[in-house]
Amino acid sequence: MTRKTGRQFFSNPGPTNIPDSVLRAMNRATIDFNDPEFVEVYNSSVRSLKALLHMAEPGSELFFYTASGHGAWEATLVNLLSPGDTVLVLESGYFSEGWAGMAEKLGLVAQTVQADWRRGIDPAAVEAALRADAAGRIKAVLAVHNETASGMAMSMPAIRQAMDAAGHGALLLADTISSLGSIPFRMDDWGIDAVVGGSQKGLMLPTGFSFTAVSAKAVAAHAQARLPRSYFDWAEMAKRSHRSFVGTIPVGHFYGLQESLRLIELEGIDAVIARHHRLAEATRRAVRAWSGNAGPQLYGLDPARLSDSVTAVLMPDGHSADAVRKTAMDRFNVSLGGGLGKLNGTVFRIGHLGDLNEPMILGTLAAVEMSLRINGVPHGRGGVDAAMDYLAA
Ligand SMILES: Cc1ncc(COP(=O)(O)O)c(C=O)c1O
């Protein structure tokens, strides 16, 4: 195997780059999870994570799992719902399909509000579906705040408004796996009942650690929920010393979490959000330049909904997204995200979330532009110039 020189530009939309200080914080000897030193690390991580979530409601709870995001999806469903309950899934793309499929496997009925993946959900259709549920069969609305596959974000306040306008009492569940720590999110203000989050994206940690933030209303719903659960049972967790985890606590992840949240606080969450917007906008300007000459284009068609954490790029007909990704990796040591589900082969994704700066995104964009050229993909030249013009302005 030939040696790849330099640092790999990891431009996937998750997992993301792990800051050196987070790696160092995690590189430590084992410690008992009841040791007062660790308990302080744990408690301070919980405080900071609640601040990031804008979660302060009395009676709310935060439960962690040693699992990737899929574990948190499952934990959230089994703790809040009963066999045969209906969940209203807001179609956004690959990940809303995945959560719906999991709900069905767990014995729930998944009713979908359909949406064009390139345009996103219509809140009026959500309101109509809830109004039509006179019998109150729908117990929860499942929304993927930021659809990592399509590069489109959903307005959670608009969904909350639609639910309130319909006067429907279902719980609102939000997947923030690729939004938290990257784009604005406010649990209490937006009336979110359960927030699903993961470690490996905006939180800049290794994969394998996830959580659910639970509103007081959802804590009450949990007491009535009858789906079978064991490892993920919040009632079991609440009995433990840390009010979370059934089993051994992954202490290393908390040393990392404490440090990554310290970095976010040091930069300031508003500055973090502004940086994500700036780098996302630079990426979009590059793609718009490439789209000349019948080249690749932004997958999302509604500019107001384009995500600031990931950009999905649609290839021109007859050209392979995976060939471009392979060239970027083999020639330039740049890792891009592939198209998921029905977008496989026609879409590639540029992740611009987490620990990232201007030269890193420019390096990635330059590698993409060169890879388009090498693969004979028609495109407008000057994508990197357009990004530089924007970033230097
Ligand atoms: C929005 C979203 N939800 C859920 C998941 C699943 O999480 P995991 O892969 O950590 O199990 C992902 C993964 O990329 C995601 O982006």
Coordinates of C-alpha atoms and ligand atoms in Angstrom, one line a residue:
M1 CA 0.0 0.0 0.0
T2 CA 1.3 3.4 -0.8
R3 CA 1.7 5.8 2.1
K4 CA -0.7 8.7 2.1
T5 CA 1.1 11.8 3.2
G6 CA -0.2 14.7 5.2
R7 CA -3.3 14.7 7.2
Q8 CA -6.4 13.2 5.7
F9 CA -9.0 15.8 5.0
F10 CA -12.0 14.1 6.6
S11 CA -14.9 15.9 4.9
N12 CA -17.6 13.4 5.7
P13 CA -20.7 14.7 7.4
G14 CA -20.0 12.5 10.4
P15 CA -18.0 11.2 12.0
T16 CA -16.0 14.4 11.9
N17 CA -12.6 15.6 12.9
I18 CA -11.7 15.2 16.5
P19 CA -9.8 18.2 18.0
D20 CA -6.3 17.4 19.3
S21 CA -7.3 18.5 22.8
V22 CA -10.3 16.2 22.8
L23 CA -8.0 13.3 21.8
R24 CA -5.6 14.2 24.6
A25 CA -8.4 14.5 27.1
M26 CA -9.6 11.0 26.3
N27 CA -6.1 9.5 26.4
R28 CA -6.0 8.8 30.1
A29 CA -5.8 5.9 32.5
T30 CA -9.0 4.1 33.6
I31 CA -10.9 5.6 36.5
D32 CA -13.8 4.2 38.5
F33 CA -17.0 5.9 37.4
N34 CA -17.9 6.5 41.0
D35 CA -14.6 8.2 41.7
P36 CA -15.3 11.9 42.8
E37 CA -13.0 13.1 40.1
F38 CA -15.0 11.4 37.4
V39 CA -18.3 12.4 39.0
E40 CA -17.3 16.0 38.6
V41 CA -16.4 15.5 34.9
Y42 CA -19.7 13.8 34.4
N43 CA -21.7 16.5 36.2
S44 CA -20.0 19.3 34.4
S45 CA -20.5 17.6 31.0
V46 CA -24.2 17.3 31.8
R47 CA -24.4 21.0 32.8
S48 CA -22.7 22.1 29.6
L49 CA -24.7 19.8 27.3
K50 CA -28.0 21.0 28.8
A51 CA -26.8 24.6 28.1
L52 CA -26.0 23.7 24.5
L53 CA -29.5 22.1 24.2
H54 CA -31.1 25.1 25.8
M55 CA -32.7 22.7 28.2
A56 CA -33.6 24.0 31.7
E57 CA -37.2 22.9 32.2
P58 CA -37.8 21.5 35.8
G59 CA -38.5 17.8 35.7
S60 CA -36.7 17.2 32.4
E61 CA -34.0 14.4 32.2
L62 CA -31.0 13.5 30.1
F63 CA -30.2 9.9 29.5
F64 CA -27.0 8.6 27.8
Y65 CA -26.2 5.4 26.0
T66 CA -23.1 3.5 25.0
A67 CA -24.4 3.3 21.4
S68 CA -24.4 5.2 18.2
G69 CA -27.3 7.3 17.1
H70 CA -29.4 4.3 16.2
G71 CA -29.3 3.2 19.8
A72 CA -30.7 6.6 20.9
W73 CA -33.4 6.4 18.2
E74 CA -34.5 3.0 19.6
A75 CA -34.2 4.1 23.3
T76 CA -36.4 7.1 22.6
L77 CA -39.1 5.1 20.9
V78 CA -39.2 2.2 23.4
N79 CA -39.3 4.5 26.4
L80 CA -42.1 6.7 25.1
L81 CA -44.5 4.4 23.2
S82 CA -46.7 1.3 23.5
P83 CA -47.3 -1.5 21.0
G84 CA -49.6 -0.4 18.2
D85 CA -49.2 3.3 18.8
T86 CA -49.0 5.4 15.7
V87 CA -46.0 7.8 15.1
L88 CA -46.2 10.5 12.5
V89 CA -42.9 10.5 10.5
L90 CA -42.0 13.7 8.7
E91 CA -40.3 12.5 5.5
S92 CA -37.0 14.2 5.0
G93 CA -34.8 11.5 3.4
Y94 CA -32.8 8.5 4.2
F95 CA -32.7 9.0 8.0
S96 CA -36.4 9.7 8.4
E97 CA -37.0 6.5 6.4
G98 CA -34.6 4.7 8.8
W99 CA -36.3 5.9 11.9
A100 CA -39.7 5.0 10.5
G101 CA -38.5 1.5 9.6
M102 CA -37.2 1.0 13.1
A103 CA -40.5 2.2 14.6
E104 CA -42.3 -0.5 12.4
K105 CA -39.9 -3.2 13.5
L106 CA -40.6 -2.3 17.2
G107 CA -44.4 -2.8 16.7
L108 CA -45.4 0.8 16.1
V109 CA -47.5 2.1 13.1
A110 CA -45.5 4.6 11.1
Q111 CA -47.6 7.1 9.2
T112 CA -45.6 9.3 6.9
V113 CA -46.2 12.9 5.9
Q114 CA -44.6 12.6 2.5
A115 CA -42.2 15.2 1.2
D116 CA -40.0 15.8 -1.8
W117 CA -36.4 15.1 -0.5
R118 CA -35.1 18.1 -2.5
R119 CA -37.7 20.6 -1.1
G120 CA -38.4 19.4 2.4
I121 CA -41.6 19.1 4.5
D122 CA -44.6 21.3 4.2
P123 CA -45.7 22.3 7.8
A124 CA -49.3 22.7 6.5
A125 CA -49.3 19.0 5.5
V126 CA -48.2 18.1 9.1
E127 CA -51.0 20.2 10.5
A128 CA -53.5 18.6 8.2
A129 CA -52.4 15.1 9.1
L130 CA -52.7 15.9 12.8
R131 CA -56.2 17.5 12.3
A132 CA -57.3 14.4 10.6
D133 CA -56.4 12.3 13.6
A134 CA -59.6 13.0 15.5
A135 CA -59.2 9.7 17.4
G136 CA -55.8 10.8 18.8
R137 CA -54.0 7.7 17.5
I138 CA -50.8 9.6 16.8
K139 CA -48.7 9.6 19.9
A140 CA -45.5 11.1 18.6
V141 CA -44.2 13.2 15.7
L142 CA -40.7 12.1 14.5
A143 CA -38.7 14.9 12.8
V144 CA -35.1 14.7 11.6
H145 CA -34.0 18.3 12.3
N146 CA -31.1 18.1 9.8
E147 CA -31.3 15.4 7.2
T148 CA -27.7 14.4 6.7
A149 CA -28.5 12.6 3.4
S150 CA -30.1 15.4 1.6
G151 CA -28.3 18.4 3.2
M152 CA -31.6 20.0 4.2
A153 CA -32.7 21.3 7.6
M154 CA -36.2 21.5 8.9
S155 CA -37.7 24.4 10.8
M156 CA -38.6 22.9 14.2
P157 CA -40.5 26.0 15.3
A158 CA -42.6 25.6 12.2
I159 CA -43.4 22.0 13.1
R160 CA -44.2 23.0 16.7
Q161 CA -46.5 25.7 15.3
A162 CA -48.3 23.2 13.0
M163 CA -48.9 20.9 16.0
D164 CA -50.2 23.7 18.2
A165 CA -52.4 25.0 15.3
A166 CA -53.9 21.5 15.0
G167 CA -54.4 21.4 18.8
H168 CA -52.8 17.9 18.9
G169 CA -51.1 16.6 22.0
A170 CA -48.6 14.2 20.4
L171 CA -45.0 14.3 21.6
L172 CA -42.5 16.0 19.4
L173 CA -39.3 14.0 18.9
A174 CA -36.3 15.6 17.1
D175 CA -33.2 13.9 15.8
T176 CA -30.4 16.5 16.2
I177 CA -27.6 14.1 15.3
S178 CA -26.2 16.3 12.6
S179 CA -27.4 19.6 13.9
L180 CA -26.5 20.0 17.5
G181 CA -23.5 22.2 18.0
S182 CA -23.6 23.3 14.3
I183 CA -26.9 25.0 13.7
P184 CA -29.3 26.7 16.1
F185 CA -31.3 24.4 18.4
R186 CA -33.4 25.3 21.4
M187 CA -35.2 22.5 23.1
D188 CA -37.4 24.3 25.6
D189 CA -38.3 27.3 23.5
W190 CA -39.3 25.1 20.6
G191 CA -41.3 22.7 22.7
I192 CA -39.3 19.6 21.8
D193 CA -40.2 16.6 24.0
A194 CA -37.3 14.3 23.2
V195 CA -34.0 15.3 21.6
V196 CA -31.9 12.5 20.1
G197 CA -28.2 13.4 19.8
G198 CA -25.0 11.6 18.9
S199 CA -21.3 12.1 19.7
Q200 CA -19.6 12.0 16.3
K201 CA -20.7 15.1 14.5
G202 CA -21.1 18.6 15.9
L203 CA -19.8 17.3 19.3
M204 CA -16.5 16.3 17.7
L205 CA -16.1 13.0 19.5
P206 CA -15.6 9.4 18.4
T207 CA -18.7 7.4 17.5
G208 CA -20.4 5.2 20.1
F209 CA -22.0 7.5 22.5
S210 CA -25.5 9.1 22.3
F211 CA -28.3 10.5 24.4
T212 CA -31.9 11.6 24.7
A213 CA -32.9 14.8 26.3
V214 CA -36.5 14.4 27.7
S215 CA -39.0 17.1 28.5
A216 CA -41.2 16.8 31.7
K217 CA -44.2 15.9 29.5
A218 CA -42.2 13.1 27.9
V219 CA -41.0 11.9 31.3
A220 CA -44.7 11.6 32.3
A221 CA -45.4 9.7 29.0
H222 CA -42.6 7.3 29.8
A223 CA -44.4 6.2 32.9
Q224 CA -47.3 4.9 30.7
A225 CA -45.2 3.5 27.8
R226 CA -45.3 -0.3 27.4
L227 CA -42.9 -1.3 24.7
P228 CA -40.4 -3.8 26.0
R229 CA -37.0 -2.4 27.0
S230 CA -34.1 -3.4 29.2
Y231 CA -30.7 -1.9 28.6
F232 CA -32.4 1.3 27.3
D233 CA -34.9 1.6 30.1
W234 CA -34.9 5.1 31.5
A235 CA -36.7 3.9 34.7
E236 CA -33.7 1.6 35.3
M237 CA -31.3 4.4 34.6
A238 CA -33.0 6.8 36.9
K239 CA -32.2 4.4 39.8
R240 CA -28.5 4.4 39.2
S241 CA -26.0 6.8 40.8
H242 CA -25.5 8.9 37.7
R243 CA -29.2 8.7 36.7
S244 CA -28.1 7.3 33.4
F245 CA -26.6 4.1 31.8
V246 CA -27.5 0.5 32.6
G247 CA -24.0 -0.9 33.0
T248 CA -20.5 0.4 33.0
I249 CA -20.2 4.1 32.1
P250 CA -17.8 4.9 29.2
V251 CA -15.7 7.3 31.2
G252 CA -13.3 8.2 28.4
H253 CA -16.2 9.6 26.3
F254 CA -17.0 12.0 29.1
Y255 CA -13.5 13.3 29.4
G256 CA -13.8 14.0 25.7
L257 CA -17.3 15.5 26.0
Q258 CA -16.2 17.8 28.8
E259 CA -13.4 19.1 26.6
S260 CA -15.4 19.4 23.3
L261 CA -18.1 21.3 25.2
R262 CA -15.4 23.5 26.7
L263 CA -14.1 24.3 23.2
I264 CA -17.7 25.2 22.1
E265 CA -18.1 27.4 25.1
L266 CA -14.7 29.0 24.5
E267 CA -15.5 29.9 20.9
G268 CA -19.1 30.8 21.9
I269 CA -22.1 29.0 20.5
D270 CA -23.1 32.0 18.4
A271 CA -19.6 32.1 16.9
V272 CA -19.7 28.3 16.3
I273 CA -23.0 28.7 14.4
A274 CA -21.8 31.7 12.4
R275 CA -18.6 29.7 11.5
H276 CA -20.7 26.8 10.3
H277 CA -22.8 29.2 8.2
R278 CA -19.8 30.8 6.7
L279 CA -18.1 27.5 5.7
A280 CA -21.4 26.1 4.4
E281 CA -22.1 29.3 2.3
A282 CA -18.5 29.0 0.8
T283 CA -19.3 25.4 -0.1
R284 CA -22.6 26.3 -1.7
R285 CA -20.9 29.1 -3.8
A286 CA -18.4 26.6 -5.1
V287 CA -21.1 24.2 -6.0
R288 CA -23.1 26.9 -7.8
A289 CA -20.0 27.8 -9.8
W290 CA -19.5 24.1 -10.7
S291 CA -23.2 23.8 -11.8
G292 CA -22.4 26.0 -14.8
N293 CA -21.8 24.0 -18.1
A294 CA -24.5 21.5 -16.9
G295 CA -22.3 20.4 -14.0
P296 CA -23.1 19.1 -10.5
Q297 CA -25.6 21.1 -8.6
L298 CA -26.9 21.5 -5.0
Y299 CA -29.3 18.7 -4.2
G300 CA -31.5 20.8 -2.1
L301 CA -33.8 23.2 -4.1
D302 CA -35.0 25.5 -1.4
P303 CA -32.2 27.9 -0.5
A304 CA -33.8 28.7 2.8
R305 CA -33.5 25.1 3.9
L306 CA -30.0 24.2 2.9
S307 CA -28.1 22.8 5.8
D308 CA -25.1 24.6 7.3
S309 CA -23.6 21.3 8.4
V310 CA -23.6 19.2 5.2
T311 CA -24.0 19.9 1.5
A312 CA -25.3 17.2 -0.8
V313 CA -24.2 17.5 -4.4
L314 CA -26.1 16.0 -7.3
M315 CA -24.1 14.7 -10.2
P316 CA -25.0 15.4 -13.9
D317 CA -26.7 12.4 -15.6
G318 CA -24.3 9.6 -16.6
H319 CA -21.6 10.6 -14.1
S320 CA -20.7 8.7 -11.0
A321 CA -20.5 10.4 -7.6
D322 CA -18.5 7.5 -6.3
A323 CA -15.9 7.9 -9.1
V324 CA -15.4 11.5 -7.9
R325 CA -15.1 10.3 -4.3
K326 CA -12.6 7.6 -5.2
T327 CA -10.4 10.1 -7.0
A328 CA -10.6 12.5 -4.1
M329 CA -9.5 9.8 -1.7
D330 CA -6.9 8.0 -3.9
R331 CA -5.3 11.1 -5.3
F332 CA -5.8 13.7 -2.7
N333 CA -6.4 11.9 0.6
V334 CA -9.8 13.6 1.0
S335 CA -12.7 11.6 2.3
L336 CA -16.2 12.7 1.1
G337 CA -19.6 11.3 2.1
G338 CA -21.4 9.1 -0.4
G339 CA -25.1 9.2 -1.5
L340 CA -27.3 7.3 0.9
G341 CA -30.2 5.0 -0.1
K342 CA -31.8 6.0 -3.4
L343 CA -29.2 8.8 -3.7
N344 CA -26.3 6.2 -3.9
G345 CA -24.0 6.9 -6.8
T346 CA -25.8 10.1 -7.9
V347 CA -25.0 12.3 -4.9
F348 CA -21.8 12.9 -2.9
R349 CA -21.7 14.9 0.3
I350 CA -19.3 17.5 1.7
G351 CA -19.4 17.6 5.5
H352 CA -18.6 21.0 6.9
L353 CA -19.4 20.5 10.6
G354 CA -17.4 20.2 13.7
D355 CA -13.7 21.3 14.1
L356 CA -13.1 23.0 10.7
N357 CA -11.7 26.2 9.4
E358 CA -11.4 28.1 6.1
P359 CA -8.3 26.4 4.7
M360 CA -9.7 23.0 5.5
I361 CA -12.9 23.6 3.5
L362 CA -10.9 25.2 0.7
G363 CA -8.6 22.2 0.5
T364 CA -11.6 19.9 0.3
L365 CA -13.3 22.1 -2.4
A366 CA -10.1 22.2 -4.4
A367 CA -9.8 18.4 -4.2
V368 CA -13.4 18.0 -5.4
E369 CA -12.8 20.5 -8.3
M370 CA -9.7 18.6 -9.4
S371 CA -11.6 15.3 -9.1
L372 CA -14.4 16.6 -11.3
R373 CA -11.8 17.6 -13.9
I374 CA -9.9 14.2 -13.7
N375 CA -13.2 12.3 -14.2
G376 CA -14.3 14.4 -17.2
V377 CA -17.4 15.6 -15.4
P378 CA -18.7 18.7 -17.1
H379 CA -18.6 21.7 -14.7
G380 CA -18.1 25.4 -14.4
R381 CA -14.6 26.3 -13.4
G382 CA -13.9 28.6 -10.5
G383 CA -15.7 27.0 -7.6
V384 CA -12.7 27.4 -5.3
D385 CA -12.4 31.0 -6.4
A386 CA -16.0 31.7 -5.6
A387 CA -15.5 30.2 -2.2
M388 CA -12.4 32.3 -1.6
D389 CA -14.1 35.5 -2.8
Y390 CA -16.8 34.9 -0.3
L391 CA -14.5 34.0 2.6
A392 CA -12.2 36.9 2.0
A393 CA -14.9 39.5 1.7
Ligands
LIG1 C1 -29.6 12.5 11.1 C2 -29.1 11.2 11.5 N1 -29.8 10.4 12.2 C3 -29.4 9.2 12.6 C4 -28.2 8.7 12.3 C5 -27.7 7.4 12.7 O1 -26.7 7.5 13.7 P1 -25.5 6.4 13.9 O2 -24.9 6.2 12.5 O3 -24.6 7.1 14.8 O4 -26.2 5.2 14.4 C6 -27.3 9.5 11.5 C7 -26.0 9.0 11.1 O5 -25.3 9.6 10.3 C8 -27.8 10.8 11.1 O6 -27.1 11.6 10.3

